[in-house]
Amino acid sequence: MSKPKVVLGVSGGIAAYKACELLRRLTESGHDVRVVPTASALHFVGAATWSALSGNPVATEVWDDVHEVPHVRIGQHADLVVVAPATADMLAKAAHGLADDLLTNTLLTARCPVVFAPAMHTEMWEHPATQENVATLRRRGAVVIEPAVGRLTGVDTGKGRLPDPVEIFEICRRVLARGVTEPDLAGRHVVISAGGTREPLDPVRFLGNRSSGKQGYALARTAAARGARVTLIAANTTGLPDPAGVDVVPVGTAVELREAVLKATRDADAVVMAAAVADFRPATYATGKIKKKDDQEPEPVALVRNPDVLAEISADRARPGQVIVGFAAETDDVLANGRKKLARKGCDLLVVNEVGERKTFGAEENEAVVLAADGGETPVPHGPKEALADTVWDLVAARLR
Ligand code: CTP
C-alpha cells in the first residue's frame, strides 16, 4: 500500500517551528509529507529544515518546477492538507479563494479533507473579519481547530496559541482514518464530561474511583476532528494532555461537575456524560485532618446522595432536540442492567461497558454496546477508545440530522 499523502502548509507565524514536530510525527507514522511553506514562513524556519525532515522537495511559489504543474498536482494528489500554523492572513486567503502562491493554489485544488490549526494574537483571532473567515471555512467543510489559550509571543497571554503538535497530529490521524470531507459535527457544540469525581473527607483524603478519563478525552478528540466545538468537563484527569481545540473546564467534585455541565449544556447540541460521578459524598467535611485515636474504633463515614446530573439534564433539556448520552459501567447482567438504567436516566443513548479489576479502567481499548431509547442496539467490538467514540458520534450525528 502506498503511504497516505499529506500536504503540510506552513504560514508565516512564530509557531512555524512547532510544525517541525508535527512533520516529524507524520513522517514517522508512515505518511508521505510534502511541506508547502509560504514565503513568510521561511523567515521563521528555512526550506532546508522542511526538506530534510520530510525527505521531499520544498517549494513556495508556483514558478518552481513548472513542468510538473505543482500548483495543481500537489493538491489533487493529497489525502489530507493540514495548515499549521494558519495565520489570520492565510485564513482570509483561504476563505476568499485567493491563489497567489503555491499553498493557496494547493488549497483550491485539494479535494481531500483540510485541517487548519490557527495561531495568532488574541485580538486578531477575535476580530470579526477572522471569525467570519473561520465560519466560512467551517461551513465549506474544513476542520478549523480552536487555538489554545496560553502564553503568546512576548509577554502576553490569551487565546491564539497553536495547539500542541501532538494533538494536531491526533486530529490529522482521525480525519485521515475516517476520510471525512464534510465534518458531520461542524457548527455543533458538544459537551463531554470525563474522568472521575473526588468527594473530600478532609483536606488530604477523598472518596474516588478508578476512571482515567481516557474515554472522555477520546470523545473530545474525535468530536473536534469531526468539526464540533467541544467543551470538556474534566474531573481529576491530571496527566492527560488537553486535546487540541477543546475548551477544558477542570472540576473536582460531583457538585462542581454538575454546575459546569449545566452551564455548558445551555447551548449544546449534544452532551455525553462519560465521567464516573460519585453517587454519594461524605455528609460532613472535616476542615482539619482526621486523626486516628489509638484506643478507639474508627467512626463510620456517613454519606449523602449527590445529584444525578445525567437524569437531571435528560429530564429538563436545555434545548429541544438536544441529544444526551450516558455511560454505564456494569459488572454483572450488563445488558439487562443497561436497559433499566437507560429508562431510569431518560437519556437517548447509553454506552454500556463491562468493567472489572483489569477491564476498561485506564486501558487504551474498550468494548461496549450502545443502547438507544428507540430500541436500537449497536455493538462495538474490542478496539481503541477512539473507535467507540466515533460510533457514539455516528449515532449522535444521525439523531441531530
Ligand atoms: N451519573 C451522573 N450523576 C451521578 C451519577 C452518575 O450524571 N450522580 C452519570 C454518569 O456520568 C454516567 C451514568 O450516569 O453517564 C451512569 O452512571 P452509573 O454510576 O453507572 O449509574 P448509577 O445511576 O449510579 O447506577 P448504579 O450505581 O446503580 O450502577
XYZ file of C-alpha atoms and ligand atoms in Angstrom:
430
model
C 0.000 0.000 0.000
C 1.288 3.465 -0.813
C 1.735 5.905 2.024
C -1.056 8.431 2.637
C -0.066 11.753 1.056
C -0.191 14.716 3.391
C 0.453 18.334 2.469
C 1.723 20.345 5.422
C 1.105 24.001 4.697
C 3.047 26.374 6.911
C 2.199 30.055 7.016
C 4.280 32.838 8.482
C 3.940 32.828 12.232
C 6.413 32.234 15.027
C 4.679 28.903 15.739
C 6.135 27.614 12.431
C 8.902 25.957 14.449
C 6.311 23.770 16.167
C 5.227 22.446 12.766
C 8.614 20.637 12.636
C 7.375 18.361 15.437
C 4.091 17.772 13.604
C 6.049 16.940 10.436
C 8.280 14.503 12.324
C 5.259 12.703 13.779
C 3.561 12.498 10.393
C 6.629 11.062 8.628
C 7.495 8.651 11.454
C 3.974 7.240 11.407
C 4.220 6.395 7.716
C 2.868 9.447 5.869
C 4.418 10.902 2.739
C 4.555 14.596 3.602
C 5.070 17.444 1.197
C 5.742 20.703 3.042
C 4.475 23.853 1.340
C 5.594 26.899 3.312
C 4.641 30.450 2.413
C 7.419 32.930 1.705
C 6.938 34.495 5.135
C 7.055 31.077 6.853
C 10.608 30.739 5.505
C 11.613 33.735 7.649
C 10.943 31.530 10.694
C 12.102 28.088 9.510
C 14.192 27.606 6.369
C 13.487 25.354 3.385
C 16.445 23.100 4.259
C 14.777 22.049 7.534
C 11.479 21.208 5.841
C 13.196 19.321 3.059
C 15.454 17.313 5.380
C 12.630 16.387 7.767
C 10.150 15.477 5.013
C 12.555 13.877 2.544
C 10.730 15.780 -0.204
C 11.474 18.918 -2.212
C 10.147 22.172 -0.828
C 8.690 24.964 -2.922
C 6.899 28.159 -2.071
C 5.994 29.680 -5.419
C 4.156 28.281 -8.426
C 7.188 29.123 -10.578
C 9.361 26.337 -9.164
C 9.402 23.050 -11.163
C 6.761 24.442 -13.524
C 6.929 21.406 -15.848
C 5.394 19.313 -13.046
C 2.471 21.750 -12.699
C 2.843 21.657 -8.905
C 0.144 24.257 -8.228
C -2.426 21.705 -9.397
C -0.778 18.323 -8.797
C 0.119 18.703 -5.126
C -3.439 19.485 -4.093
C -5.043 16.955 -6.465
C -2.980 14.044 -5.133
C -3.229 14.842 -1.430
C -5.178 12.671 1.025
C -5.056 15.447 3.620
C -3.967 19.078 3.721
C -3.105 20.491 7.131
C -2.098 24.131 7.562
C -0.200 24.685 10.804
C 0.203 27.385 11.827
C -2.557 29.116 9.881
C -2.183 32.885 10.229
C -5.070 35.363 10.045
C -3.838 36.242 6.557
C -3.846 32.599 5.445
C -7.385 32.030 6.783
C -8.522 35.159 4.901
C -6.906 33.998 1.668
C -8.361 30.509 2.000
C -11.829 31.830 2.806
C -11.786 34.111 -0.243
C -10.160 31.663 -2.627
C -7.074 33.752 -3.356
C -4.278 31.920 -5.125
C -1.086 33.934 -5.098
C 1.427 31.291 -4.032
C 1.832 27.514 -4.024
C -0.005 26.891 -0.733
C -3.089 28.928 -1.649
C -3.190 27.224 -5.076
C -2.931 23.856 -3.347
C -5.872 24.729 -1.085
C -8.000 25.469 -4.151
C -7.117 22.262 -5.980
C -7.364 19.905 -2.973
C -10.457 17.691 -2.891
C -9.423 15.927 0.326
C -10.151 16.943 3.941
C -8.445 20.172 5.024
C -7.445 20.981 8.604
C -6.407 24.469 9.724
C -4.591 24.988 13.029
C -4.714 28.763 13.525
C -2.158 30.643 15.623
C -2.156 34.388 16.109
C -2.610 37.075 18.712
C -5.901 37.072 20.597
C -7.054 40.356 19.040
C -6.510 39.012 15.526
C -8.318 35.753 16.336
C -11.272 37.567 17.888
C -11.587 40.158 15.105
C -14.920 39.778 13.268
C -13.031 39.515 9.962
C -11.135 36.429 11.162
C -14.201 34.939 12.836
C -16.219 35.311 9.624
C -13.421 33.706 7.605
C -13.296 30.797 10.064
C -17.080 30.394 9.858
C -16.880 30.380 6.039
C -14.160 27.721 6.025
C -16.073 25.565 8.501
C -19.276 25.908 6.518
C -17.408 24.610 3.482
C -16.293 21.560 5.415
C -12.798 22.423 6.627
C -11.824 21.482 10.171
C -10.631 24.666 11.870
C -9.147 23.784 15.249
C -9.793 26.302 18.021
C -6.495 27.862 19.134
C -5.243 27.070 22.609
C -5.163 29.560 25.460
C -1.788 30.431 26.939
C 1.437 32.327 26.513
C 1.745 34.093 23.150
C 4.811 35.667 21.578
C 6.212 38.191 24.006
C 4.731 38.614 27.437
C 1.029 38.494 26.610
C -1.234 35.508 27.168
C -4.655 34.667 25.760
C -6.404 32.607 23.114
C -4.356 32.197 19.958
C -1.625 29.698 20.736
C -1.028 26.853 18.312
C -2.324 23.678 19.992
C 0.252 21.076 20.977
C 1.637 19.478 17.743
C 0.965 16.025 19.226
C -2.709 16.924 19.476
C -2.814 18.400 15.944
C -1.276 15.127 14.777
C -4.058 13.189 16.545
C -6.701 15.242 14.729
C -4.964 14.650 11.381
C -4.807 10.932 12.091
C -8.520 10.834 12.941
C -9.536 12.884 9.902
C -7.417 10.669 7.622
C -8.765 7.470 9.166
C -12.344 8.496 8.526
C -11.733 10.262 5.225
C -14.241 12.884 6.284
C -14.675 15.536 3.636
C -17.675 17.103 5.304
C -17.242 17.092 9.086
C -20.666 15.992 10.291
C -20.422 17.849 13.608
C -19.415 21.200 12.083
C -21.334 24.064 13.671
C -22.368 21.859 16.631
C -21.449 22.430 20.254
C -20.876 19.234 22.196
C -20.238 18.873 25.913
C -18.389 15.879 27.324
C -17.709 15.013 30.947
C -14.662 12.853 31.636
C -12.682 11.372 34.498
C -13.917 10.610 37.984
C -15.136 12.900 40.740
C -13.447 13.045 44.139
C -15.502 13.665 47.239
C -13.326 15.057 50.045
C -13.447 13.760 53.620
C -10.823 16.152 54.906
C -8.045 18.258 53.305
C -5.970 15.170 52.460
C -8.483 12.349 51.808
C -11.283 11.716 49.361
C -13.669 9.050 48.113
C -12.886 8.498 44.450
C -12.989 5.993 41.632
C -10.671 4.495 39.074
C -11.877 6.286 35.947
C -8.854 7.574 33.979
C -10.726 9.976 31.697
C -9.271 8.389 28.546
C -12.659 7.509 27.024
C -13.935 11.061 27.568
C -10.754 12.502 26.041
C -11.129 10.190 23.032
C -14.684 11.515 22.640
C -13.396 15.103 22.775
C -10.633 14.475 20.255
C -12.874 12.699 17.772
C -15.613 15.343 18.075
C -13.071 18.094 17.361
C -11.803 16.144 14.343
C -15.403 15.978 13.093
C -15.669 19.744 13.296
C -17.510 20.265 16.605
C -16.896 23.000 19.157
C -16.079 20.942 22.220
C -16.337 21.683 25.938
C -14.671 19.023 28.047
C -15.594 18.988 31.738
C -12.591 17.170 33.172
C -12.822 15.651 36.645
C -9.377 14.908 38.070
C -7.694 13.970 34.808
C -4.263 15.355 35.621
C -1.674 13.841 33.338
C -3.866 13.766 30.244
C -2.893 16.494 27.741
C -5.633 18.927 26.679
C -6.942 17.792 23.288
C -6.326 20.366 20.543
C -9.058 22.906 20.017
C -11.054 21.785 23.030
C -12.234 24.055 25.836
C -11.258 22.191 29.017
C -13.054 23.001 32.295
C -11.396 21.296 35.276
C -13.646 20.170 38.168
C -13.163 18.122 41.335
C -16.420 17.028 42.978
C -19.810 15.881 41.648
C -21.360 19.183 42.726
C -18.728 21.149 40.789
C -19.199 18.860 37.801
C -22.954 19.438 37.882
C -22.508 23.216 37.858
C -20.042 23.101 34.964
C -22.226 20.696 32.947
C -25.408 22.744 33.478
C -23.620 25.915 32.376
C -22.025 24.367 29.280
C -25.123 22.480 28.134
C -27.279 25.603 27.816
C -26.347 25.977 24.146
C -25.152 22.413 23.487
C -26.430 20.212 20.670
C -25.224 17.070 22.416
C -23.993 16.057 25.858
C -22.014 12.923 26.607
C -21.639 12.025 30.264
C -18.575 9.790 30.230
C -17.435 10.839 33.718
C -17.741 8.461 36.633
C -19.710 10.640 39.020
C -19.778 9.604 42.671
C -23.345 8.792 43.720
C -22.592 9.733 47.342
C -20.340 12.143 49.199
C -19.319 12.315 52.849
C -22.064 14.069 54.828
C -19.524 16.262 56.548
C -16.172 17.682 55.571
C -13.535 17.956 58.285
C -11.604 21.183 57.768
C -8.662 19.686 59.685
C -7.096 16.276 59.002
C -8.997 13.434 60.707
C -6.626 11.868 63.255
C -6.696 8.242 64.359
C -7.109 7.596 68.077
C -5.172 4.544 69.221
C -7.683 3.440 71.832
C -10.862 3.921 69.719
C -12.533 2.157 66.787
C -12.829 4.394 63.694
C -16.002 6.436 63.250
C -18.240 5.241 60.371
C -18.372 7.664 57.437
C -21.909 8.987 56.899
C -22.780 9.621 53.234
C -25.364 11.755 51.468
C -26.613 11.496 47.888
C -25.079 13.527 45.089
C -27.323 14.973 42.374
C -27.752 12.688 39.352
C -26.565 15.018 36.610
C -27.453 12.741 33.689
C -31.024 12.211 34.913
C -31.415 15.931 35.592
C -30.253 17.187 32.177
C -32.248 14.429 30.425
C -35.490 15.300 32.236
C -35.100 19.038 31.737
C -33.474 19.508 28.312
C -31.770 22.861 27.858
C -32.680 22.859 24.147
C -35.241 20.967 22.110
C -33.616 18.157 20.140
C -30.542 18.079 22.379
C -29.056 14.574 22.257
C -27.948 13.165 25.608
C -25.668 10.173 26.040
C -24.852 8.349 29.275
C -22.310 5.697 30.143
C -22.932 2.697 32.326
C -20.192 0.667 33.872
C -21.582 -2.702 34.896
C -20.019 -5.812 36.345
C -22.999 -8.256 36.040
C -26.075 -8.703 33.801
C -24.577 -5.999 31.663
C -27.304 -5.579 29.005
C -30.335 -6.045 31.254
C -28.964 -3.553 33.764
C -28.096 -1.206 30.905
C -31.676 -1.217 29.553
C -33.060 -0.457 33.015
C -30.544 2.334 33.526
C -31.339 3.877 30.128
C -35.028 4.057 31.062
C -34.280 5.365 34.558
C -31.916 8.097 33.395
C -34.089 9.204 30.463
C -31.188 9.779 28.059
C -31.216 8.988 24.307
C -28.219 6.663 24.201
C -26.422 4.652 26.848
C -22.976 3.189 26.279
C -22.816 0.052 28.353
C -19.473 -1.496 29.115
C -18.369 -4.241 31.383
C -15.851 -3.234 33.997
C -13.809 -5.239 36.418
C -10.464 -5.371 38.120
C -8.488 -5.319 34.896
C -11.128 -4.193 32.419
C -11.560 -0.736 30.900
C -10.217 1.471 33.704
C -7.053 3.126 32.471
C -6.874 0.846 29.411
C -6.369 2.108 25.849
C -9.059 -0.198 24.470
C -12.698 -0.741 25.194
C -15.645 -2.898 24.162
C -19.271 -1.842 24.565
C -22.850 -1.922 23.389
C -24.644 1.345 22.694
C -28.309 1.074 23.663
C -30.790 3.567 22.211
C -34.045 4.757 23.752
C -35.783 3.840 20.472
C -34.762 0.206 20.998
C -31.590 0.261 18.865
C -28.553 -1.734 19.911
C -25.093 -1.119 18.408
C -22.335 -3.476 19.499
C -18.816 -2.022 19.339
C -16.124 -4.718 19.185
C -12.985 -4.625 21.303
C -10.804 -1.797 19.954
C -9.353 1.646 20.591
C -11.416 4.039 22.715
C -11.475 6.336 19.681
C -13.384 3.740 17.645
C -16.069 3.604 20.340
C -16.059 7.416 20.411
C -16.636 7.575 16.641
C -19.550 5.135 16.919
C -21.102 7.366 19.591
C -20.712 10.419 17.314
C -22.165 8.489 14.333
C -25.276 7.787 16.401
C -25.426 11.348 17.769
C -24.932 12.904 14.300
C -27.741 10.743 12.896
C -30.068 12.000 15.632
C -29.041 15.642 15.124
C -29.875 15.375 11.404
N -24.081 9.993 36.514
C -24.435 11.304 36.801
N -24.573 11.713 38.083
C -24.415 10.851 39.112
C -24.077 9.506 38.833
C -23.917 9.113 37.531
O -24.606 12.093 35.876
N -24.572 11.268 40.338
C -23.978 9.564 35.109
C -22.616 9.088 34.686
O -21.863 10.121 34.134
C -22.971 8.027 33.643
C -24.285 7.481 34.091
O -24.820 8.462 34.959
O -23.158 8.613 32.376
C -24.255 6.130 34.771
O -23.641 6.165 35.986
P -23.572 4.893 36.983
O -22.843 5.321 38.166
O -23.060 3.746 36.233
O -25.104 4.645 37.259
P -25.891 4.769 38.562
O -27.118 5.546 38.275
O -25.040 5.284 39.636
O -26.341 3.287 38.861
P -25.638 2.155 39.753
O -24.688 2.837 40.682
O -26.795 1.528 40.397
O -24.958 1.260 38.779
